[in-house]
Amino acid sequence: MPGRLALPDEGTALQLQPARLRARHVLPAVAFLLVAATASLVTGPAGLSPFGVVEEVVSKLPLLHVHSPLGPTGSVVVWQLRMPEMVLGLLVGAVLAVSGASYQGVFLNPLADPYLLGVASGAGLGATLAIVSGGGTGSATSAVPAAAFGGAVVAVAATFALSRSRHGRSTASLILAGVAVAAFFTAVQTFLMQEHSSIELQAIYTWLLGGLSTAGWSQVLLVLPYIAASSAVLVCSRRLLDTMSVGDEEAMALGLSVRHARLVVIGAATLGTAAAVSVSGLIGFVGIIVPHAIRLLAGPSYRRLVPLSLLYGGGFLVLADVVARTALSPQEVPLGVVTAFLGAPFFLVVLRQSRKLT
Amino acid sequence: MLTVSRLCVDLGGRTVLHGVSAAVPTGGWLAVVGPNGAGKSTLLRAVAGLVEHRGSVEVGGLALAPGTDRRRRARAVAYVPQRSVLPPTMTVTDYVLLGRFAHHSYLGAETSRDRRVTAAVVERLGLAALAGRPLGQLSGGEGQRAVLARALAQEAPVLVMDEPTTSLDMGHSQLVMELTDELRRETGLTVLWTVHDLNLAAQYADAVLLLHDGRVATYGPAEQVLHPATVSRYFGATVEIVAGSHGPVVVPVRPLPRAAAYAGAGAAGPGPAERPQPNETRSSK
Ligand SMILES: Nc1ncnc2c1ncn2[C@@H]1O[C@H](COP(=O)(O)OP(=O)(O)OP(=O)(O)O)[C@@H](O)[C@H]1O
Ligand SMILES: [Mg+2]
């Protein structure tokens, strides 16, 4: 080992303030999440009183000895219908937002979103295949998550394979390969759709537009391991994303094996996103607007952005789901429509703000 | 101690460095000079392990082969590129702290020593007042000092700098050079440095390596390397060399008009076109 240069580090009174996640960032995010979760649990068609629902939930907490005013039916509605839908919303929103933030960091591109490398088109094709091969029957819909997940992973793997050129793999070639793969998968999907009947088309459209409404605990348990593992890896990699922001060459000079780190981050974000879309369909915009809104609130450092994306992303999607269920009640608006409807104007506001900031 | 031997680099299908060798003792300072495109940056990038190369790079007896662990390498060699990417919204503090990446645990947070070293570097480079500022709001020279601070925070025994003074004013350029000189005397920092200002090279470096077309043209103490004939041959510039108190001072002067141009010129004075062009000067030597 070569000798080490030891800088004289004593005798400076200068106190630096590096970006760090502090209580003043986390507490509002947790409060937002709780508000969203409560709003989600107390709204719904069964006519339960909001306070009753809250007391029902609190009564299950140990040590509090609160008695629930709800009967057995009410209890089932809360625990078997509303709770799993809310939890699924939290998981999906959290992983979409954190994946979006990570993709933006890896690609050094503020417009990168979790669908950049073909997850959405691959999942769409997978789901379409499952639905048309089962003729829109019940057995087909139960195969949709696995097929969508498989399609998403295959699409991203194809993007990776195609992006390798003679000079290695750059982020630009990855993005371009992603565009090509997405176009190809979407073309196949469109072809399949126009070959089939309107019953199946209806099922496909419902899936594509995204939603949490068919959720039960089984779906939550299905995706939980992927989303938890993916989020854990991304949260652990938050400092690597900060280091990557100086570009490949300088990040390497600072000691980061950029290719390796990029692969880990993209892999984790892809698995989490694939799991999310496999049960919720294609919900857009969350991966872009949530991270950008957090950048405005808490600055650009990934040390803050990544963990906060989990909290705000989960809360945001749960709130969007409340809007989807109540806006035109009893009719339900597709969740993907709500996020885009709220997301697009919000995105423009963010864009104007950020132009002021730089 | 930095040793480079028979370094060859191919870029875009052509050989850019043809077997460059050099040795810088611990605490030594080598300036690499040469015209644009000579291969100076490529040499530095090879030493920092950023381009594939043949030949060997050694720091203090440790061979830095192309596959060497990046973190280990970053603790041996700090690198300041010719053009840096400064993320516009990142603060100076966070940016300089990136220099500590190879020191704290791979996924972990920086330690209090990391923060102290960073603070010391920020202060010494006169960046204390700017510590909380986003990089996008710095002037070119302030940004360049931030890059240098980040490299120094790496605490590597070898500092490789690619034209670190190009956008610094005279005072800050001197500040940076003096600081580097102090560090090498205090801590034995070994410096490999490219520069276009031959005066700076002559005043600060113990040795100058003149690179031309990817080959070492001359290599030795500044007094030996910097001759009007050499400068004219490789840079196509006319200079006079004056002895200064810290080594030779290179003064660019207007080339003498060639006598032949006057002889048959008649009434017309020597127009700009008749001044010797760099190439002509070179061929006449
Ligand atoms: N990626 C690349 N692909 C192909 N050729 C390259 C590449 N990078 C540099 N070169 C070529 O290699 C040669 C050496 O480049 P280098 O950047 O090392 O020059 P330099 O001495 O640093 O010049 P300057 O004084 O302008 O900074 C140049 O001819 C350049 O065109
Ligand atoms: Mg150069």
XYZ file of C-alpha atoms and ligand atoms in Angstrom:
675
model
C 0.000 0.000 0.000
C 1.400 3.406 -0.901
C 1.997 5.877 1.894
C -0.967 7.980 2.822
C -1.101 11.686 2.599
C -2.373 12.916 5.929
C -3.787 16.365 5.720
C -3.561 18.407 8.880
C -7.201 18.238 9.891
C -6.954 20.003 13.251
C -7.165 23.710 13.810
C -10.027 24.564 11.543
C -13.054 26.040 13.200
C -15.115 25.730 10.061
C -18.264 23.672 10.628
C -19.610 22.217 7.424
C -23.223 21.263 6.913
C -23.364 18.260 4.633
C -26.771 17.194 3.332
C -28.276 14.711 5.741
C -31.700 13.315 6.394
C -33.027 15.074 9.470
C -36.167 14.891 11.560
C -37.447 18.064 9.940
C -37.494 16.219 6.613
C -38.852 12.909 7.864
C -41.627 14.077 10.187
C -43.687 15.946 7.582
C -43.329 12.969 5.252
C -44.564 10.572 7.921
C -47.450 12.918 8.737
C -48.389 13.062 5.056
C -48.304 9.286 4.876
C -50.545 8.931 7.935
C -53.050 11.441 6.607
C -53.162 9.622 3.280
C -53.546 6.225 4.935
C -56.351 7.456 7.175
C -58.145 9.134 4.285
C -57.952 5.892 2.351
C -59.301 3.756 5.186
C -62.261 5.970 6.006
C -63.541 6.408 2.448
C -65.527 3.716 0.673
C -68.965 2.576 -0.312
C -69.888 0.468 2.741
C -71.238 3.425 4.701
C -68.986 2.962 7.717
C -68.544 5.957 9.980
C -65.011 7.397 9.709
C -64.570 7.450 13.482
C -65.734 3.875 13.678
C -63.063 2.840 11.196
C -60.368 4.687 13.114
C -61.486 3.098 16.400
C -61.562 -0.316 14.725
C -57.945 0.100 13.619
C -56.817 1.510 16.958
C -58.576 -1.311 18.823
C -56.188 -3.788 17.224
C -53.189 -1.961 18.664
C -51.852 -3.513 21.856
C -52.065 -1.731 25.239
C -54.682 0.831 24.200
C -57.882 -1.068 25.180
C -60.086 0.811 22.733
C -63.320 -0.969 21.889
C -64.382 -1.083 18.248
C -67.912 0.121 17.456
C -68.001 -1.850 14.168
C -69.762 -5.160 13.770
C -68.196 -8.212 12.104
C -69.127 -7.045 8.583
C -67.591 -3.645 9.155
C -64.499 -5.280 10.534
C -64.156 -7.439 7.421
C -64.582 -4.400 5.172
C -61.813 -2.584 7.006
C -59.337 -5.449 7.318
C -59.985 -7.483 4.183
C -60.885 -4.815 1.660
C -59.730 -1.352 2.579
C -56.540 -2.206 4.450
C -54.948 -4.376 1.736
C -55.829 -1.820 -0.934
C -54.237 0.937 1.135
C -51.120 -1.114 1.868
C -50.769 -2.082 -1.779
C -51.044 1.589 -2.704
C -48.284 2.436 -0.253
C -45.997 -0.264 -1.602
C -46.595 0.496 -5.268
C -46.333 4.259 -4.843
C -43.209 3.964 -2.725
C -41.378 1.705 -5.123
C -42.382 3.674 -8.228
C -41.148 6.916 -6.673
C -37.915 5.478 -5.326
C -37.208 3.726 -8.629
C -37.866 6.934 -10.510
C -35.456 8.840 -8.272
C -32.821 6.138 -8.721
C -33.201 6.031 -12.499
C -32.805 9.803 -12.587
C -29.599 9.443 -10.590
C -28.163 6.630 -12.659
C -28.968 8.231 -16.003
C -28.156 11.774 -14.854
C -31.411 12.678 -16.543
C -34.238 14.473 -14.749
C -36.819 13.016 -17.125
C -35.917 9.395 -16.515
C -38.790 7.400 -15.078
C -39.129 3.802 -13.910
C -40.481 2.717 -17.300
C -37.444 4.017 -19.195
C -35.934 0.645 -20.057
C -39.089 -1.109 -21.192
C -40.711 -2.291 -17.949
C -44.102 -0.915 -18.918
C -44.256 -2.273 -22.449
C -42.907 -5.645 -21.344
C -45.447 -5.914 -18.545
C -48.183 -4.746 -20.924
C -47.341 -7.447 -23.429
C -47.111 -10.081 -20.700
C -50.484 -9.135 -19.275
C -52.042 -9.008 -22.732
C -50.730 -12.474 -23.558
C -52.147 -13.859 -20.325
C -55.546 -12.272 -20.912
C -55.941 -13.270 -24.571
C -54.700 -16.806 -24.030
C -57.297 -17.314 -21.308
C -60.080 -15.653 -23.290
C -60.714 -13.107 -20.548
C -61.747 -15.757 -18.034
C -61.003 -15.812 -14.336
C -58.084 -18.218 -14.659
C -56.484 -15.837 -17.145
C -56.698 -12.840 -14.831
C -55.033 -14.762 -12.035
C -52.098 -15.410 -14.372
C -51.731 -11.725 -15.200
C -49.320 -10.692 -12.404
C -46.818 -13.439 -13.161
C -47.050 -12.819 -16.908
C -46.671 -9.056 -16.481
C -43.722 -9.482 -14.159
C -42.066 -11.905 -16.569
C -42.707 -9.608 -19.529
C -41.192 -6.632 -17.693
C -38.045 -8.509 -16.745
C -37.627 -9.917 -20.261
C -38.013 -6.447 -21.782
C -35.353 -4.890 -19.546
C -33.018 -7.836 -20.121
C -33.496 -7.343 -23.872
C -32.709 -3.646 -23.486
C -29.498 -4.522 -21.682
C -28.478 -7.101 -24.246
C -29.146 -4.752 -27.175
C -27.412 -1.751 -25.637
C -24.000 -3.410 -25.686
C -21.983 -2.025 -28.523
C -18.358 -2.399 -29.508
C -17.403 0.391 -27.137
C -19.172 -1.062 -24.126
C -22.438 0.276 -22.829
C -23.244 3.913 -22.269
C -26.310 5.326 -20.579
C -27.311 6.881 -23.894
C -27.220 3.522 -25.683
C -29.265 2.001 -22.844
C -31.940 4.673 -23.219
C -32.047 4.233 -26.993
C -32.250 0.451 -26.713
C -35.072 0.945 -24.187
C -36.977 3.053 -26.709
C -36.558 0.369 -29.387
C -37.596 -2.476 -27.110
C -40.625 -0.547 -25.859
C -41.726 0.203 -29.419
C -41.346 -3.437 -30.433
C -43.218 -4.866 -27.436
C -45.975 -2.300 -27.783
C -46.346 -3.143 -31.453
C -46.780 -6.839 -30.679
C -49.250 -5.982 -27.951
C -51.282 -3.714 -30.253
C -51.344 -6.444 -32.884
C -52.639 -8.973 -30.351
C -55.277 -6.554 -29.125
C -56.781 -5.861 -32.537
C -56.991 -9.618 -33.157
C -59.235 -10.193 -30.168
C -62.744 -9.639 -28.950
C -64.089 -6.741 -26.992
C -64.345 -8.710 -23.713
C -60.644 -9.284 -23.717
C -59.967 -5.738 -24.858
C -61.935 -4.475 -21.904
C -59.843 -6.594 -19.536
C -56.627 -5.422 -21.139
C -57.595 -1.767 -20.982
C -58.603 -2.063 -17.359
C -55.211 -3.526 -16.545
C -53.289 -0.974 -18.630
C -54.970 1.982 -16.974
C -53.871 0.809 -13.575
C -55.678 0.368 -10.322
C -55.565 -1.154 -6.872
C -59.222 -2.115 -6.649
C -58.974 -5.882 -7.050
C -56.357 -5.973 -4.369
C -56.489 -8.436 -1.491
C -53.842 -9.511 0.960
C -52.664 -12.223 -1.439
C -51.477 -9.590 -3.923
C -49.802 -7.622 -1.172
C -47.922 -10.710 -0.063
C -47.071 -11.552 -3.660
C -45.188 -8.317 -4.298
C -43.977 -7.476 -0.800
C -40.687 -9.425 -0.965
C -39.663 -7.824 -4.275
C -40.651 -4.332 -3.277
C -39.021 -4.602 0.142
C -35.764 -5.972 -1.268
C -35.679 -3.442 -4.071
C -36.358 -0.511 -1.741
C -33.721 -1.708 0.721
C -31.054 -1.919 -1.991
C -31.942 1.509 -3.347
C -31.928 3.145 0.079
C -28.509 1.614 0.763
C -27.229 2.940 -2.577
C -28.279 6.542 -2.016
C -24.721 7.795 -1.476
C -23.532 6.009 -4.596
C -26.116 7.997 -6.551
C -24.675 11.222 -5.130
C -21.221 10.137 -6.241
C -22.487 9.226 -9.716
C -23.766 12.754 -10.219
C -20.267 13.952 -11.179
C -20.298 11.706 -14.252
C -18.779 8.308 -14.949
C -15.168 9.250 -15.299
C -14.881 11.398 -12.192
C -16.947 8.992 -10.132
C -14.462 6.277 -11.093
C -11.574 8.539 -10.105
C -13.279 9.001 -6.732
C -13.289 5.251 -6.215
C -16.703 4.148 -7.442
C -16.951 1.205 -9.785
C -19.637 2.927 -11.814
C -20.593 0.044 -14.052
C -21.136 -2.268 -11.134
C -23.086 0.259 -9.072
C -25.254 1.172 -12.037
C -26.108 -2.446 -12.669
C -27.123 -3.002 -9.048
C -29.291 0.118 -8.926
C -30.973 -0.534 -12.278
C -31.529 -4.170 -11.340
C -33.136 -3.305 -8.018
C -35.291 -0.530 -9.451
C -36.410 -2.781 -12.297
C -37.408 -5.696 -10.064
C -39.364 -3.424 -7.730
C -41.111 -1.654 -10.600
C -41.915 -4.932 -12.348
C -43.473 -6.283 -9.163
C -45.490 -3.092 -8.719
C -46.886 -2.975 -12.248
C -47.654 -6.694 -12.204
C -50.395 -6.096 -9.637
C -51.337 -2.475 -10.236
C -51.051 -2.055 -13.991
C -49.368 0.928 -15.582
C -49.519 3.890 -13.252
C -47.592 6.765 -14.740
C -46.009 9.972 -13.489
C -45.436 8.897 -9.878
C -41.776 8.180 -10.602
C -41.239 11.659 -11.989
C -43.390 14.051 -10.007
C -42.727 12.674 -6.551
C -38.914 12.859 -6.709
C -39.026 16.311 -8.294
C -41.404 17.642 -5.685
C -39.035 16.336 -3.006
C -36.081 18.018 -4.695
C -37.930 21.295 -4.314
C -38.634 20.608 -0.646
C -35.391 19.023 0.499
C -32.725 19.710 -2.109
C -31.033 17.483 -4.660
C -29.032 15.152 -2.429
C -29.937 11.492 -2.895
C -29.233 10.894 0.775
C -32.522 12.668 1.406
C -34.284 12.084 -1.864
C -34.236 8.290 -1.831
C -35.723 7.652 1.634
C -38.188 10.542 1.289
C -39.347 9.189 -2.078
C -40.481 6.023 -0.350
C -42.620 7.948 2.125
C -44.041 10.589 -0.190
C -44.497 8.162 -3.072
C -46.547 5.803 -0.931
C -48.665 8.632 0.463
C -49.178 10.197 -2.948
C -50.460 7.038 -4.590
C -52.793 6.254 -1.698
C -54.279 9.755 -1.955
C -54.594 9.419 -5.724
C -56.457 6.171 -5.142
C -58.863 7.955 -2.793
C -59.522 10.495 -5.542
C -59.977 7.692 -8.083
C -62.596 6.046 -5.914
C -64.505 9.146 -4.818
C -64.307 11.719 -7.629
C -67.083 10.211 -9.756
C -68.469 7.819 -7.130
C -69.940 5.242 -7.512
C -68.026 5.019 -10.772
C -64.281 4.526 -10.348
C -61.775 6.540 -12.357
C -58.718 4.516 -13.420
C -55.820 5.262 -11.094
C -53.386 5.862 -13.959
C -55.742 8.562 -15.233
C -55.788 10.275 -11.843
C -52.010 10.308 -11.415
C -51.573 11.728 -14.907
C -54.389 14.231 -14.369
C -52.873 15.469 -11.104
C -49.337 14.855 -12.254
C -49.203 16.777 -15.505
C -50.142 20.218 -14.133
C -48.079 19.612 -11.041
C -45.143 18.717 -13.218
C -45.436 22.017 -15.069
C -45.423 23.902 -11.773
C -42.287 22.024 -10.735
C -40.668 22.841 -14.040
C -41.340 26.559 -13.636
C -40.085 26.490 -10.063
C -36.914 24.651 -10.938
C -36.163 27.108 -13.697
C -36.299 29.797 -11.046
C -33.992 27.791 -8.808
C -31.149 27.299 -11.250
C 6.988 7.806 -5.735
C 5.187 7.587 -9.049
C 6.667 5.522 -11.838
C 5.239 5.283 -15.301
C 6.946 3.000 -17.752
C 6.420 2.402 -21.426
C 2.849 3.587 -21.318
C 0.930 3.082 -24.562
C -2.665 4.144 -25.141
C -4.873 3.542 -28.180
C -7.900 5.750 -28.661
C -10.357 5.559 -31.525
C -8.168 3.094 -33.422
C -5.000 5.123 -33.256
C -2.078 5.163 -30.873
C -2.121 8.357 -28.855
C 0.723 7.549 -26.444
C 3.778 5.666 -27.681
C 5.666 4.259 -24.726
C 5.940 7.191 -22.324
C 8.135 6.654 -19.268
C 8.681 9.003 -16.335
C 9.442 8.830 -12.637
C 8.496 11.362 -9.988
C 10.069 10.928 -6.545
C 7.963 11.285 -3.420
C 7.343 14.974 -2.870
C 8.408 15.669 -6.440
C 6.565 17.761 -8.959
C 6.550 16.934 -12.648
C 5.030 19.296 -15.179
C 3.874 17.812 -18.462
C 3.859 20.364 -21.264
C 3.262 20.124 -24.965
C 1.089 21.494 -27.741
C -2.653 20.768 -28.008
C -3.341 17.152 -28.800
C 0.119 15.976 -27.702
C -1.391 13.416 -25.344
C -0.993 15.180 -21.989
C -4.520 14.538 -20.781
C -4.347 10.978 -22.024
C -1.187 10.385 -20.001
C -2.869 11.712 -16.869
C -6.025 9.703 -17.455
C -3.953 6.557 -17.851
C -2.212 7.268 -14.539
C -5.644 7.732 -12.920
C -6.788 4.434 -14.450
C -9.453 5.962 -16.643
C -8.283 4.669 -20.037
C -7.076 1.271 -21.035
C -3.343 1.201 -21.444
C -0.308 -0.999 -21.835
C 2.796 -0.483 -19.763
C 2.824 0.034 -16.048
C 1.865 2.657 -13.481
C 3.239 2.280 -9.972
C 2.627 4.338 -6.865
C 4.957 3.702 -3.935
C 5.713 0.206 -5.163
C 2.060 -0.691 -5.694
C 1.307 -1.553 -9.291
C -1.932 0.045 -10.467
C -2.932 -2.448 -13.129
C -6.096 -1.735 -15.162
C -8.218 -4.028 -12.969
C -7.150 -2.541 -9.619
C -9.971 -1.962 -7.170
C -11.262 1.563 -7.726
C -11.386 2.527 -4.082
C -7.839 1.401 -3.519
C -6.719 3.334 -6.547
C -8.590 6.450 -5.418
C -6.676 6.330 -2.148
C -3.422 6.289 -4.151
C -4.138 8.794 -6.932
C -6.376 11.859 -6.890
C -7.332 13.271 -10.257
C -8.477 16.701 -11.392
C -9.763 16.497 -14.972
C -9.330 19.187 -17.590
C -13.095 19.728 -17.689
C -15.171 18.749 -14.673
C -18.842 18.013 -14.387
C -20.190 20.206 -11.606
C -23.735 19.148 -10.639
C -25.335 22.607 -10.512
C -27.540 22.088 -7.479
C -25.017 20.270 -5.277
C -23.416 22.402 -2.567
C -19.675 22.969 -2.375
C -19.577 21.067 0.930
C -21.314 17.988 -0.447
C -19.124 18.115 -3.531
C -15.828 18.297 -1.648
C -17.057 15.556 0.659
C -17.287 13.248 -2.379
C -13.494 13.185 -2.224
C -13.860 11.080 0.915
C -15.813 8.371 -0.884
C -12.876 5.952 -0.953
C -12.234 6.452 2.756
C -15.549 5.793 4.463
C -17.312 2.450 4.172
C -18.781 1.688 0.753
C -22.415 2.316 1.662
C -21.870 4.178 4.911
C -21.877 7.788 5.996
C -18.800 9.959 6.328
C -17.030 9.993 9.679
C -16.175 13.052 11.727
C -12.600 12.858 10.443
C -13.949 12.937 6.889
C -15.776 16.113 7.803
C -12.724 17.646 9.464
C -10.469 16.944 6.485
C -13.095 18.387 4.170
C -13.407 21.501 6.306
C -9.618 21.931 6.387
C -9.372 21.705 2.604
C -12.318 24.027 2.049
C -10.712 26.581 4.312
C -7.263 26.335 2.766
C -8.648 26.860 -0.706
C -10.526 29.947 0.402
C -13.919 28.364 -0.153
C -15.230 28.728 3.410
C -17.622 31.522 2.519
C -18.973 29.498 -0.390
C -19.356 26.185 1.453
C -23.155 26.226 1.373
C -23.498 27.540 -2.174
C -24.710 25.349 -5.051
C -21.994 24.718 -7.629
C -24.146 26.249 -10.342
C -23.762 29.607 -8.624
C -19.962 29.661 -8.619
C -17.701 31.461 -11.045
C -15.482 29.343 -13.269
C -12.462 29.816 -11.044
C -14.382 29.135 -7.832
C -15.674 25.948 -9.396
C -12.168 24.938 -10.358
C -11.015 25.441 -6.777
C -13.900 23.269 -5.611
C -12.694 20.502 -7.931
C -9.188 20.844 -6.556
C -10.530 20.779 -2.997
C -12.357 17.563 -3.775
C -9.144 16.012 -5.090
C -7.128 17.133 -2.066
C -9.789 15.749 0.269
C -8.976 12.353 -1.223
C -5.681 12.449 0.715
C -3.988 10.418 -1.972
C -0.183 10.547 -2.033
C -0.232 11.346 -5.753
C -2.100 14.330 -7.133
C -2.736 14.396 -10.869
C -4.019 17.720 -12.199
C -4.961 18.489 -15.775
C -4.577 22.220 -16.323
C -5.961 23.211 -12.936
C -5.085 26.874 -13.355
C -6.604 27.670 -16.745
C -9.571 29.616 -15.406
C -7.952 31.004 -12.280
C -6.900 34.623 -12.019
C -3.230 35.388 -11.380
C -3.677 35.550 -7.622
C -5.684 32.371 -7.249
C -3.460 30.547 -9.635
C -0.528 31.461 -7.407
C -2.550 30.518 -4.329
C -3.262 27.079 -5.727
C 0.324 26.512 -6.798
C 1.714 27.682 -3.458
C -0.735 25.484 -1.586
C 0.237 22.481 -3.677
C 3.876 23.280 -3.024
C 3.230 23.589 0.729
C 1.438 20.267 0.777
C 4.192 18.501 -1.026
C 6.735 19.832 1.416
C 4.579 19.148 4.492
C 3.197 15.790 3.522
C 5.274 14.478 0.663
C 2.528 14.898 -1.911
C 3.731 13.836 -5.357
C 2.397 15.997 -8.162
C 1.862 15.268 -11.835
C 0.551 18.302 -13.573
C -0.171 19.551 -17.077
C -0.047 23.216 -17.847
C 0.129 25.462 -20.874
C 1.788 28.306 -19.018
C 5.461 27.396 -19.343
C 6.322 29.981 -16.702
C 4.256 28.238 -14.074
C 5.858 24.969 -15.103
C 9.326 26.431 -14.797
C 8.669 28.165 -11.478
C 7.043 25.317 -9.582
C 7.949 21.944 -11.034
C 11.257 20.201 -10.357
C 11.152 18.625 -13.764
C 9.420 19.257 -17.061
C 8.378 16.609 -19.539
C 7.701 17.847 -23.027
C 5.286 15.607 -24.853
C 4.916 15.755 -28.601
C 2.716 13.464 -30.694
C 2.466 10.983 -27.856
C 6.222 10.704 -27.356
C 8.581 12.256 -24.837
C 10.420 14.985 -26.724
C 12.586 16.125 -23.813
C 12.485 15.504 -20.128
C 14.546 17.093 -17.384
C 14.930 20.173 -15.193
C 13.187 23.265 -16.514
C 16.499 24.997 -17.347
C 17.381 22.153 -19.677
C 14.033 21.681 -21.339
C 13.005 25.267 -21.877
C 15.134 26.643 -24.668
C 13.991 29.111 -27.291
C 14.833 26.545 -29.949
C 12.827 23.800 -28.251
C 9.831 26.040 -27.660
C 9.916 27.217 -31.231
C 10.259 23.697 -32.568
C 7.424 22.115 -30.612
C 5.050 25.008 -30.000
C 5.826 27.107 -33.044
C 6.213 30.113 -30.773
C 9.008 32.610 -30.490
C 10.169 33.247 -26.938
C 13.022 34.662 -24.984
C 14.164 32.952 -21.830
C 15.270 35.056 -18.897
C 16.801 33.726 -15.721
C 14.408 34.343 -12.831
C 14.882 33.843 -9.115
C 12.790 30.624 -9.170
C 13.857 29.205 -12.483
C 13.680 30.365 -16.066
C 11.038 32.870 -17.137
C 9.606 32.348 -20.586
C 8.629 35.535 -22.363
C 6.730 35.267 -25.630
C 8.001 37.874 -28.056
C 7.016 38.926 -31.497
C 8.857 36.867 -34.081
C 11.579 38.727 -35.980
C 10.577 39.348 -39.540
C 12.729 37.317 -41.865
C 15.375 39.402 -43.566
C 14.578 37.835 -46.923
C 11.037 39.161 -46.754
C 12.366 42.727 -46.720
C 14.987 42.394 -49.394
C 12.818 42.483 -52.467
C 9.746 43.976 -50.868
C 10.220 47.414 -52.348
C 7.720 50.048 -51.275
C 5.262 47.639 -49.695
C 5.965 47.111 -45.990
C 5.748 43.656 -44.468
C 2.049 42.876 -44.186
C 0.681 40.403 -41.661
C 0.723 37.647 -44.244
C 4.437 37.966 -44.603
C 5.165 37.309 -40.962
C 6.685 33.905 -40.485
C 4.024 31.348 -39.785
C 4.636 28.871 -36.976
C 5.244 26.067 -39.461
C 7.812 28.032 -41.342
C 9.635 28.828 -38.134
C 9.616 25.203 -37.249
C 10.961 24.072 -40.622
C 13.659 26.721 -40.587
C 15.162 25.319 -37.397
N -11.749 9.406 -26.968
C -10.868 9.655 -27.951
N -10.944 8.981 -29.102
C -10.066 9.208 -30.101
N -9.065 10.087 -30.013
C -8.929 10.788 -28.895
C -9.827 10.609 -27.792
N -9.466 11.439 -26.809
C -8.390 12.102 -27.268
N -8.061 11.721 -28.515
C -6.944 12.204 -29.319
O -5.764 11.908 -28.633
C -4.821 12.937 -28.794
C -4.314 13.385 -27.442
O -5.374 13.988 -26.734
P -5.164 14.651 -25.330
O -6.494 15.054 -24.825
O -4.354 13.749 -24.494
O -4.318 15.938 -25.718
P -3.740 17.079 -24.779
O -2.272 17.025 -24.908
O -4.314 16.990 -23.438
O -4.272 18.380 -25.518
P -4.805 19.772 -24.918
O -3.631 20.615 -24.681
O -5.615 20.332 -26.041
O -5.618 19.487 -23.711
C -5.508 14.030 -29.581
O -5.078 13.941 -30.912
C -6.964 13.692 -29.494
O -7.633 14.068 -30.657
Mg -5.610 18.073 -22.341
